[in-house]
């Protein structure tokens, strides 16, 4: 199964490149299952074989890294978005990034990570320390919410950007909403006008913070 999965991914990647693709971004919702502070994970609890769990996490990482290396060999930039739930303004995964940072943040070879820090579920930004020895890696901080129909707390976003910049250089950081406004056919609980207002707010915060 693993061999066939990798083969299918590589075939798609070749077709994508042949069609003129330059950036391949993979959405990944699995990471939080391996956070032992995630109360909803099937891999937490006293009777779970943690060695088997870590072996499974390592297998996922190895599959991704093989595809990333393959994409790099074709000249692609390889990005990933860790989705923590975005269905009709609801969340999915619990667990903090700190618990999976040394696995999925540190070991995966992506050029850019889109991460979600729009609420307290994700925990401390200290997890960004996993990128300290990866000087070419860029991080998009999803500090703003595409799920709520009210504007975000600008002071919170700026404070968290300042905190992140103490760990990862400012020129490797970006700001975004944690996910798109329509991850499913029914979208999130916002009107189109509310979505555009949130986008304008995000642009305003970014312009004020980076000055360009």
PDB file of N, CA and C in Angstrom, residues 8-106:
ATOM      1  N   UNK A   8       1.565   6.855  -6.735  1.00  0.00           N
ATOM      2  CA  UNK A   8       0.462   7.701  -7.194  1.00  0.00           C
ATOM      3  C   UNK A   8       0.783   9.178  -6.982  1.00  0.00           C
ATOM      4  N   UNK A   9       1.323   9.516  -5.810  1.00  0.00           N
ATOM      5  CA  UNK A   9       1.702  10.901  -5.533  1.00  0.00           C
ATOM      6  C   UNK A   9       2.760  11.385  -6.531  1.00  0.00           C
ATOM      7  N   UNK A  10       3.735  10.553  -6.813  1.00  0.00           N
ATOM      8  CA  UNK A  10       4.809  10.960  -7.720  1.00  0.00           C
ATOM      9  C   UNK A  10       4.280  11.139  -9.140  1.00  0.00           C
ATOM     10  N   UNK A  11       3.380  10.268  -9.553  1.00  0.00           N
ATOM     11  CA  UNK A  11       2.807  10.397 -10.893  1.00  0.00           C
ATOM     12  C   UNK A  11       2.044  11.714 -11.016  1.00  0.00           C
ATOM     13  N   UNK A  12       1.263  12.038  -9.977  1.00  0.00           N
ATOM     14  CA  UNK A  12       0.548  13.313 -10.000  1.00  0.00           C
ATOM     15  C   UNK A  12       1.524  14.479 -10.035  1.00  0.00           C
ATOM     16  N   UNK A  13       2.592  14.394  -9.233  1.00  0.00           N
ATOM     17  CA  UNK A  13       3.569  15.480  -9.153  1.00  0.00           C
ATOM     18  C   UNK A  13       4.237  15.704 -10.501  1.00  0.00           C
ATOM     19  N   UNK A  14       4.540  14.631 -11.205  1.00  0.00           N
ATOM     20  CA  UNK A  14       5.115  14.754 -12.549  1.00  0.00           C
ATOM     21  C   UNK A  14       4.117  15.415 -13.506  1.00  0.00           C
ATOM     22  N   UNK A  15       2.854  15.008 -13.435  1.00  0.00           N
ATOM     23  CA  UNK A  15       1.835  15.602 -14.302  1.00  0.00           C
ATOM     24  C   UNK A  15       1.630  17.080 -13.975  1.00  0.00           C
ATOM     25  N   UNK A  16       1.654  17.400 -12.695  1.00  0.00           N
ATOM     26  CA  UNK A  16       1.503  18.781 -12.249  1.00  0.00           C
ATOM     27  C   UNK A  16       2.638  19.652 -12.778  1.00  0.00           C
ATOM     28  N   UNK A  17       3.846  19.131 -12.694  1.00  0.00           N
ATOM     29  CA  UNK A  17       5.011  19.867 -13.191  1.00  0.00           C
ATOM     30  C   UNK A  17       4.951  20.033 -14.703  1.00  0.00           C
ATOM     31  N   UNK A  18       4.572  18.979 -15.409  1.00  0.00           N
ATOM     32  CA  UNK A  18       4.476  19.037 -16.868  1.00  0.00           C
ATOM     33  C   UNK A  18       3.426  20.045 -17.321  1.00  0.00           C
ATOM     34  N   UNK A  19       2.411  20.253 -16.497  1.00  0.00           N
ATOM     35  CA  UNK A  19       1.349  21.212 -16.833  1.00  0.00           C
ATOM     36  C   UNK A  19       1.748  22.644 -16.508  1.00  0.00           C
ATOM     37  N   UNK A  20       2.942  22.828 -15.949  1.00  0.00           N
ATOM     38  CA  UNK A  20       3.423  24.170 -15.665  1.00  0.00           C
ATOM     39  C   UNK A  20       3.384  24.573 -14.205  1.00  0.00           C
ATOM     40  N   UNK A  21       3.041  23.641 -13.328  1.00  0.00           N
ATOM     41  CA  UNK A  21       2.987  23.951 -11.900  1.00  0.00           C
ATOM     42  C   UNK A  21       4.353  24.312 -11.326  1.00  0.00           C
ATOM     43  N   UNK A  22       4.351  25.244 -10.401  1.00  0.00           N
ATOM     44  CA  UNK A  22       5.596  25.686  -9.769  1.00  0.00           C
ATOM     45  C   UNK A  22       5.616  25.418  -8.262  1.00  0.00           C
ATOM     46  N   UNK A  23       4.433  25.443  -7.650  1.00  0.00           N
ATOM     47  CA  UNK A  23       4.309  25.253  -6.208  1.00  0.00           C
ATOM     48  C   UNK A  23       3.285  24.160  -5.961  1.00  0.00           C
ATOM     49  N   UNK A  24       3.665  23.130  -5.201  1.00  0.00           N
ATOM     50  CA  UNK A  24       2.735  22.075  -4.833  1.00  0.00           C
ATOM     51  C   UNK A  24       2.516  22.141  -3.327  1.00  0.00           C
ATOM     52  N   UNK A  25       1.281  22.422  -2.927  1.00  0.00           N
ATOM     53  CA  UNK A  25       0.950  22.542  -1.502  1.00  0.00           C
ATOM     54  C   UNK A  25       0.044  21.396  -1.088  1.00  0.00           C
ATOM     55  N   UNK A  26       0.444  20.676  -0.040  1.00  0.00           N
ATOM     56  CA  UNK A  26      -0.329  19.554   0.462  1.00  0.00           C
ATOM     57  C   UNK A  26      -1.024  19.938   1.758  1.00  0.00           C
ATOM     58  N   UNK A  27      -2.304  19.650   1.844  1.00  0.00           N
ATOM     59  CA  UNK A  27      -3.064  19.874   3.071  1.00  0.00           C
ATOM     60  C   UNK A  27      -2.908  18.643   3.949  1.00  0.00           C
ATOM     61  N   UNK A  28      -2.683  18.844   5.234  1.00  0.00           N
ATOM     62  CA  UNK A  28      -2.421  17.717   6.134  1.00  0.00           C
ATOM     63  C   UNK A  28      -3.176  17.923   7.438  1.00  0.00           C
ATOM     64  N   UNK A  29      -4.077  17.002   7.743  1.00  0.00           N
ATOM     65  CA  UNK A  29      -4.902  17.102   8.961  1.00  0.00           C
ATOM     66  C   UNK A  29      -4.506  16.060  10.008  1.00  0.00           C
ATOM     67  N   UNK A  30      -3.411  15.348   9.784  1.00  0.00           N
ATOM     68  CA  UNK A  30      -3.071  14.211  10.637  1.00  0.00           C
ATOM     69  C   UNK A  30      -2.257  14.572  11.873  1.00  0.00           C
ATOM     70  N   UNK A  31      -1.513  15.638  11.839  1.00  0.00           N
ATOM     71  CA  UNK A  31      -0.487  15.856  12.860  1.00  0.00           C
ATOM     72  C   UNK A  31      -1.023  15.818  14.278  1.00  0.00           C
ATOM     73  N   UNK A  32      -2.169  16.483  14.496  1.00  0.00           N
ATOM     74  CA  UNK A  32      -2.677  16.606  15.859  1.00  0.00           C
ATOM     75  C   UNK A  32      -3.103  15.271  16.467  1.00  0.00           C
ATOM     76  N   UNK A  33      -3.294  14.246  15.653  1.00  0.00           N
ATOM     77  CA  UNK A  33      -3.611  12.933  16.202  1.00  0.00           C
ATOM     78  C   UNK A  33      -2.470  12.401  17.063  1.00  0.00           C
ATOM     79  N   UNK A  34      -1.277  12.914  16.821  1.00  0.00           N
ATOM     80  CA  UNK A  34      -0.099  12.416  17.531  1.00  0.00           C
ATOM     81  C   UNK A  34       0.298  13.298  18.711  1.00  0.00           C
ATOM     82  N   UNK A  35      -0.526  14.290  19.023  1.00  0.00           N
ATOM     83  CA  UNK A  35      -0.286  15.142  20.183  1.00  0.00           C
ATOM     84  C   UNK A  35      -0.926  14.494  21.407  1.00  0.00           C
ATOM     85  N   UNK A  36      -0.123  14.184  22.420  1.00  0.00           N
ATOM     86  CA  UNK A  36      -0.691  13.464  23.560  1.00  0.00           C
ATOM     87  C   UNK A  36      -1.519  14.360  24.480  1.00  0.00           C
ATOM     88  N   UNK A  37      -1.632  15.657  24.142  1.00  0.00           N
ATOM     89  CA  UNK A  37      -2.554  16.519  24.880  1.00  0.00           C
ATOM     90  C   UNK A  37      -3.834  16.780  24.079  1.00  0.00           C
ATOM     91  N   UNK A  38      -4.057  15.979  23.045  1.00  0.00           N
ATOM     92  CA  UNK A  38      -5.278  16.061  22.251  1.00  0.00           C
ATOM     93  C   UNK A  38      -6.297  15.066  22.811  1.00  0.00           C
ATOM     94  N   UNK A  39      -7.337  15.536  23.476  1.00  0.00           N
ATOM     95  CA  UNK A  39      -8.286  14.615  24.114  1.00  0.00           C
ATOM     96  C   UNK A  39      -9.125  13.817  23.130  1.00  0.00           C
ATOM     97  N   UNK A  40      -9.135  14.234  21.868  1.00  0.00           N
ATOM     98  CA  UNK A  40      -9.959  13.559  20.870  1.00  0.00           C
ATOM     99  C   UNK A  40      -9.172  12.601  19.986  1.00  0.00           C
ATOM    100  N   UNK A  41      -7.899  12.407  20.296  1.00  0.00           N
ATOM    101  CA  UNK A  41      -7.072  11.556  19.451  1.00  0.00           C
ATOM    102  C   UNK A  41      -7.283  10.077  19.761  1.00  0.00           C
ATOM    103  N   UNK A  42      -7.317   9.226  18.739  1.00  0.00           N
ATOM    104  CA  UNK A  42      -7.405   7.777  18.984  1.00  0.00           C
ATOM    105  C   UNK A  42      -6.086   7.204  19.483  1.00  0.00           C
ATOM    106  N   UNK A  43      -5.036   8.032  19.488  1.00  0.00           N
ATOM    107  CA  UNK A  43      -3.714   7.545  19.869  1.00  0.00           C
ATOM    108  C   UNK A  43      -3.273   8.011  21.250  1.00  0.00           C
ATOM    109  N   UNK A  44      -4.209   8.482  22.058  1.00  0.00           N
ATOM    110  CA  UNK A  44      -3.879   8.881  23.422  1.00  0.00           C
ATOM    111  C   UNK A  44      -4.633   7.986  24.405  1.00  0.00           C
ATOM    112  N   UNK A  45      -4.072   7.846  25.582  1.00  0.00           N
ATOM    113  CA  UNK A  45      -4.708   6.999  26.596  1.00  0.00           C
ATOM    114  C   UNK A  45      -3.720   6.010  27.177  1.00  0.00           C
ATOM    115  N   UNK A  46      -4.081   5.437  28.303  1.00  0.00           N
ATOM    116  CA  UNK A  46      -3.160   4.575  29.041  1.00  0.00           C
ATOM    117  C   UNK A  46      -2.857   3.269  28.324  1.00  0.00           C
ATOM    118  N   UNK A  47      -3.779   2.777  27.534  1.00  0.00           N
ATOM    119  CA  UNK A  47      -3.609   1.449  26.932  1.00  0.00           C
ATOM    120  C   UNK A  47      -3.113   1.505  25.487  1.00  0.00           C
ATOM    121  N   UNK A  48      -2.580   2.647  25.100  1.00  0.00           N
ATOM    122  CA  UNK A  48      -2.079   2.810  23.736  1.00  0.00           C
ATOM    123  C   UNK A  48      -0.594   2.476  23.684  1.00  0.00           C
ATOM    124  N   UNK A  49      -0.189   1.720  22.674  1.00  0.00           N
ATOM    125  CA  UNK A  49       1.223   1.392  22.454  1.00  0.00           C
ATOM    126  C   UNK A  49       1.893   2.598  21.783  1.00  0.00           C
ATOM    127  N   UNK A  50       2.573   3.406  22.579  1.00  0.00           N
ATOM    128  CA  UNK A  50       3.162   4.637  22.051  1.00  0.00           C
ATOM    129  C   UNK A  50       4.304   4.378  21.074  1.00  0.00           C
ATOM    130  N   UNK A  51       4.962   3.247  21.207  1.00  0.00           N
ATOM    131  CA  UNK A  51       6.011   2.914  20.232  1.00  0.00           C
ATOM    132  C   UNK A  51       5.400   2.702  18.848  1.00  0.00           C
ATOM    133  N   UNK A  52       4.252   2.046  18.827  1.00  0.00           N
ATOM    134  CA  UNK A  52       3.562   1.833  17.549  1.00  0.00           C
ATOM    135  C   UNK A  52       3.044   3.156  16.988  1.00  0.00           C
ATOM    136  N   UNK A  53       2.583   4.028  17.878  1.00  0.00           N
ATOM    137  CA  UNK A  53       2.096   5.336  17.446  1.00  0.00           C
ATOM    138  C   UNK A  53       3.222   6.147  16.815  1.00  0.00           C
ATOM    139  N   UNK A  54       4.380   6.176  17.462  1.00  0.00           N
ATOM    140  CA  UNK A  54       5.509   6.928  16.922  1.00  0.00           C
ATOM    141  C   UNK A  54       6.011   6.319  15.613  1.00  0.00           C
ATOM    142  N   UNK A  55       5.925   5.008  15.496  1.00  0.00           N
ATOM    143  CA  UNK A  55       6.321   4.364  14.240  1.00  0.00           C
ATOM    144  C   UNK A  55       5.400   4.801  13.109  1.00  0.00           C
ATOM    145  N   UNK A  56       4.109   4.935  13.411  1.00  0.00           N
ATOM    146  CA  UNK A  56       3.154   5.381  12.396  1.00  0.00           C
ATOM    147  C   UNK A  56       3.417   6.836  12.008  1.00  0.00           C
ATOM    148  N   UNK A  57       3.682   7.691  13.003  1.00  0.00           N
ATOM    149  CA  UNK A  57       3.994   9.093  12.715  1.00  0.00           C
ATOM    150  C   UNK A  57       5.238   9.187  11.835  1.00  0.00           C
ATOM    151  N   UNK A  58       6.239   8.405  12.151  1.00  0.00           N
ATOM    152  CA  UNK A  58       7.486   8.405  11.378  1.00  0.00           C
ATOM    153  C   UNK A  58       7.237   7.947   9.945  1.00  0.00           C
ATOM    154  N   UNK A  59       6.337   6.972   9.788  1.00  0.00           N
ATOM    155  CA  UNK A  59       6.011   6.503   8.436  1.00  0.00           C
ATOM    156  C   UNK A  59       5.346   7.610   7.625  1.00  0.00           C
ATOM    157  N   UNK A  60       4.418   8.340   8.244  1.00  0.00           N
ATOM    158  CA  UNK A  60       3.797   9.474   7.553  1.00  0.00           C
ATOM    159  C   UNK A  60       4.846  10.495   7.126  1.00  0.00           C
ATOM    160  N   UNK A  61       5.760  10.831   8.033  1.00  0.00           N
ATOM    161  CA  UNK A  61       6.794  11.819   7.753  1.00  0.00           C
ATOM    162  C   UNK A  61       7.701  11.335   6.629  1.00  0.00           C
ATOM    163  N   UNK A  62       8.069  10.064   6.664  1.00  0.00           N
ATOM    164  CA  UNK A  62       8.947   9.509   5.625  1.00  0.00           C
ATOM    165  C   UNK A  62       8.274   9.558   4.252  1.00  0.00           C
ATOM    166  N   UNK A  63       6.981   9.252   4.199  1.00  0.00           N
ATOM    167  CA  UNK A  63       6.253   9.317   2.927  1.00  0.00           C
ATOM    168  C   UNK A  63       6.265  10.751   2.397  1.00  0.00           C
ATOM    169  N   UNK A  64       5.959  11.691   3.274  1.00  0.00           N
ATOM    170  CA  UNK A  64       5.941  13.090   2.853  1.00  0.00           C
ATOM    171  C   UNK A  64       7.308  13.549   2.383  1.00  0.00           C
ATOM    172  N   UNK A  65       8.344  13.194   3.132  1.00  0.00           N
ATOM    173  CA  UNK A  65       9.687  13.648   2.763  1.00  0.00           C
ATOM    174  C   UNK A  65      10.161  13.035   1.451  1.00  0.00           C
ATOM    175  N   UNK A  66       9.772  11.805   1.187  1.00  0.00           N
ATOM    176  CA  UNK A  66      10.131  11.206  -0.104  1.00  0.00           C
ATOM    177  C   UNK A  66       9.477  11.985  -1.242  1.00  0.00           C
ATOM    178  N   UNK A  67       8.223  12.371  -1.045  1.00  0.00           N
ATOM    179  CA  UNK A  67       7.542  13.158  -2.076  1.00  0.00           C
ATOM    180  C   UNK A  67       8.133  14.556  -2.185  1.00  0.00           C
ATOM    181  N   UNK A  68       8.479  15.157  -1.050  1.00  0.00           N
ATOM    182  CA  UNK A  68       9.094  16.493  -1.068  1.00  0.00           C
ATOM    183  C   UNK A  68      10.408  16.459  -1.839  1.00  0.00           C
ATOM    184  N   UNK A  69      11.246  15.466  -1.553  1.00  0.00           N
ATOM    185  CA  UNK A  69      12.516  15.332  -2.282  1.00  0.00           C
ATOM    186  C   UNK A  69      12.272  15.161  -3.770  1.00  0.00           C
ATOM    187  N   UNK A  70      11.255  14.380  -4.109  1.00  0.00           N
ATOM    188  CA  UNK A  70      10.921  14.149  -5.515  1.00  0.00           C
ATOM    189  C   UNK A  70      10.483  15.454  -6.169  1.00  0.00           C
ATOM    190  N   UNK A  71       9.633  16.205  -5.482  1.00  0.00           N
ATOM    191  CA  UNK A  71       9.180  17.491  -6.013  1.00  0.00           C
ATOM    192  C   UNK A  71      10.321  18.472  -6.183  1.00  0.00           C
ATOM    193  N   UNK A  72      11.203  18.521  -5.199  1.00  0.00           N
ATOM    194  CA  UNK A  72      12.379  19.401  -5.309  1.00  0.00           C
ATOM    195  C   UNK A  72      13.222  19.016  -6.520  1.00  0.00           C
ATOM    196  N   UNK A  73      13.342  17.716  -6.765  1.00  0.00           N
ATOM    197  CA  UNK A  73      14.115  17.254  -7.921  1.00  0.00           C
ATOM    198  C   UNK A  73      13.519  17.708  -9.243  1.00  0.00           C
ATOM    199  N   UNK A  74      12.215  17.976  -9.235  1.00  0.00           N
ATOM    200  CA  UNK A  74      11.534  18.471 -10.441  1.00  0.00           C
ATOM    201  C   UNK A  74      11.513  19.993 -10.503  1.00  0.00           C
ATOM    202  N   UNK A  75      12.100  20.631  -9.487  1.00  0.00           N
ATOM    203  CA  UNK A  75      12.149  22.087  -9.466  1.00  0.00           C
ATOM    204  C   UNK A  75      10.971  22.750  -8.798  1.00  0.00           C
ATOM    205  N   UNK A  76      10.150  21.989  -8.085  1.00  0.00           N
ATOM    206  CA  UNK A  76       8.974  22.540  -7.430  1.00  0.00           C
ATOM    207  C   UNK A  76       9.309  23.097  -6.050  1.00  0.00           C
ATOM    208  N   UNK A  77       8.575  24.125  -5.654  1.00  0.00           N
ATOM    209  CA  UNK A  77       8.541  24.532  -4.247  1.00  0.00           C
ATOM    210  C   UNK A  77       7.462  23.691  -3.585  1.00  0.00           C
ATOM    211  N   UNK A  78       7.766  23.131  -2.418  1.00  0.00           N
ATOM    212  CA  UNK A  78       6.851  22.219  -1.741  1.00  0.00           C
ATOM    213  C   UNK A  78       6.368  22.853  -0.435  1.00  0.00           C
ATOM    214  N   UNK A  79       5.065  23.072  -0.341  1.00  0.00           N
ATOM    215  CA  UNK A  79       4.460  23.729   0.818  1.00  0.00           C
ATOM    216  C   UNK A  79       3.458  22.797   1.476  1.00  0.00           C
ATOM    217  N   UNK A  80       3.101  23.114   2.719  1.00  0.00           N
ATOM    218  CA  UNK A  80       2.061  22.351   3.399  1.00  0.00           C
ATOM    219  C   UNK A  80       1.211  23.259   4.279  1.00  0.00           C
ATOM    220  N   UNK A  81      -0.048  22.900   4.421  1.00  0.00           N
ATOM    221  CA  UNK A  81      -0.953  23.566   5.356  1.00  0.00           C
ATOM    222  C   UNK A  81      -1.465  22.525   6.339  1.00  0.00           C
ATOM    223  N   UNK A  82      -1.253  22.767   7.617  1.00  0.00           N
ATOM    224  CA  UNK A  82      -1.791  21.896   8.661  1.00  0.00           C
ATOM    225  C   UNK A  82      -3.182  22.408   9.044  1.00  0.00           C
ATOM    226  N   UNK A  83      -4.212  21.727   8.574  1.00  0.00           N
ATOM    227  CA  UNK A  83      -5.587  22.136   8.853  1.00  0.00           C
ATOM    228  C   UNK A  83      -6.065  21.517  10.161  1.00  0.00           C
ATOM    229  N   UNK A  84      -6.532  22.380  11.066  1.00  0.00           N
ATOM    230  CA  UNK A  84      -7.015  21.915  12.364  1.00  0.00           C
ATOM    231  C   UNK A  84      -8.544  21.963  12.453  1.00  0.00           C
ATOM    232  N   UNK A  85      -9.196  21.988  11.319  1.00  0.00           N
ATOM    233  CA  UNK A  85     -10.654  21.963  11.269  1.00  0.00           C
ATOM    234  C   UNK A  85     -11.246  23.282  10.816  1.00  0.00           C
ATOM    235  N   UNK A  86     -12.102  23.227   9.785  1.00  0.00           N
ATOM    236  CA  UNK A  86     -12.655  24.456   9.216  1.00  0.00           C
ATOM    237  C   UNK A  86     -13.951  24.123   8.483  1.00  0.00           C
ATOM    238  N   UNK A  87     -14.910  23.568   9.226  1.00  0.00           N
ATOM    239  CA  UNK A  87     -16.158  23.125   8.599  1.00  0.00           C
ATOM    240  C   UNK A  87     -17.328  23.825   9.272  1.00  0.00           C
ATOM    241  N   UNK A  88     -18.008  24.674   8.517  1.00  0.00           N
ATOM    242  CA  UNK A  88     -19.156  25.414   9.026  1.00  0.00           C
ATOM    243  C   UNK A  88     -18.828  26.115  10.356  1.00  0.00           C
ATOM    244  N   UNK A  89     -17.677  26.782  10.366  1.00  0.00           N
ATOM    245  CA  UNK A  89     -17.189  27.551  11.511  1.00  0.00           C
ATOM    246  C   UNK A  89     -16.892  26.684  12.743  1.00  0.00           C
ATOM    247  N   UNK A  90     -16.627  25.403  12.500  1.00  0.00           N
ATOM    248  CA  UNK A  90     -16.290  24.508  13.602  1.00  0.00           C
ATOM    249  C   UNK A  90     -14.838  24.063  13.500  1.00  0.00           C
ATOM    250  N   UNK A  91     -14.256  23.707  14.654  1.00  0.00           N
ATOM    251  CA  UNK A  91     -12.895  23.169  14.715  1.00  0.00           C
ATOM    252  C   UNK A  91     -12.935  21.649  14.605  1.00  0.00           C
ATOM    253  N   UNK A  92     -11.730  21.072  14.531  1.00  0.00           N
ATOM    254  CA  UNK A  92     -11.630  19.616  14.567  1.00  0.00           C
ATOM    255  C   UNK A  92     -10.559  19.203  15.573  1.00  0.00           C
ATOM    256  N   UNK A  93      -9.298  19.328  15.198  1.00  0.00           N
ATOM    257  CA  UNK A  93      -8.221  18.791  16.006  1.00  0.00           C
ATOM    258  C   UNK A  93      -7.889  19.629  17.219  1.00  0.00           C
ATOM    259  N   UNK A  94      -7.701  18.955  18.340  1.00  0.00           N
ATOM    260  CA  UNK A  94      -7.128  19.593  19.518  1.00  0.00           C
ATOM    261  C   UNK A  94      -5.634  19.322  19.546  1.00  0.00           C
ATOM    262  N   UNK A  95      -5.018  19.514  20.696  1.00  0.00           N
ATOM    263  CA  UNK A  95      -3.585  19.263  20.800  1.00  0.00           C
ATOM    264  C   UNK A  95      -2.767  20.474  20.406  1.00  0.00           C
ATOM    265  N   UNK A  96      -1.630  20.633  21.034  1.00  0.00           N
ATOM    266  CA  UNK A  96      -0.769  21.785  20.781  1.00  0.00           C
ATOM    267  C   UNK A  96       0.338  21.441  19.803  1.00  0.00           C
ATOM    268  N   UNK A  97       0.855  22.492  19.153  1.00  0.00           N
ATOM    269  CA  UNK A  97       1.990  22.294  18.249  1.00  0.00           C
ATOM    270  C   UNK A  97       3.239  21.852  19.010  1.00  0.00           C
ATOM    271  N   UNK A  98       3.369  22.285  20.261  1.00  0.00           N
ATOM    272  CA  UNK A  98       4.557  21.915  21.038  1.00  0.00           C
ATOM    273  C   UNK A  98       4.726  20.404  21.111  1.00  0.00           C
ATOM    274  N   UNK A  99       3.608  19.686  21.168  1.00  0.00           N
ATOM    275  CA  UNK A  99       3.668  18.235  21.330  1.00  0.00           C
ATOM    276  C   UNK A  99       4.082  17.506  20.062  1.00  0.00           C
ATOM    277  N   UNK A 100       3.939  18.140  18.914  1.00  0.00           N
ATOM    278  CA  UNK A 100       4.298  17.456  17.663  1.00  0.00           C
ATOM    279  C   UNK A 100       5.388  18.215  16.892  1.00  0.00           C
ATOM    280  N   UNK A 101       5.965  19.249  17.517  1.00  0.00           N
ATOM    281  CA  UNK A 101       6.937  20.104  16.811  1.00  0.00           C
ATOM    282  C   UNK A 101       8.171  19.328  16.371  1.00  0.00           C
ATOM    283  N   UNK A 102       8.708  18.478  17.234  1.00  0.00           N
ATOM    284  CA  UNK A 102       9.927  17.748  16.881  1.00  0.00           C
ATOM    285  C   UNK A 102       9.682  16.663  15.849  1.00  0.00           C
ATOM    286  N   UNK A 103       8.431  16.340  15.624  1.00  0.00           N
ATOM    287  CA  UNK A 103       8.084  15.387  14.574  1.00  0.00           C
ATOM    288  C   UNK A 103       7.765  16.128  13.281  1.00  0.00           C
ATOM    289  N   UNK A 104       6.609  16.762  13.234  1.00  0.00           N
ATOM    290  CA  UNK A 104       6.079  17.257  11.961  1.00  0.00           C
ATOM    291  C   UNK A 104       6.625  18.614  11.539  1.00  0.00           C
ATOM    292  N   UNK A 105       7.056  19.429  12.482  1.00  0.00           N
ATOM    293  CA  UNK A 105       7.636  20.724  12.104  1.00  0.00           C
ATOM    294  C   UNK A 105       9.127  20.586  11.823  1.00  0.00           C
ATOM    295  N   UNK A 106       9.818  19.890  12.663  1.00  0.00           N
ATOM    296  CA  UNK A 106      11.275  19.804  12.547  1.00  0.00           C
ATOM    297  C   UNK A 106      11.730  18.835  11.469  1.00  0.00           C
TER     298      UNK A 106
END
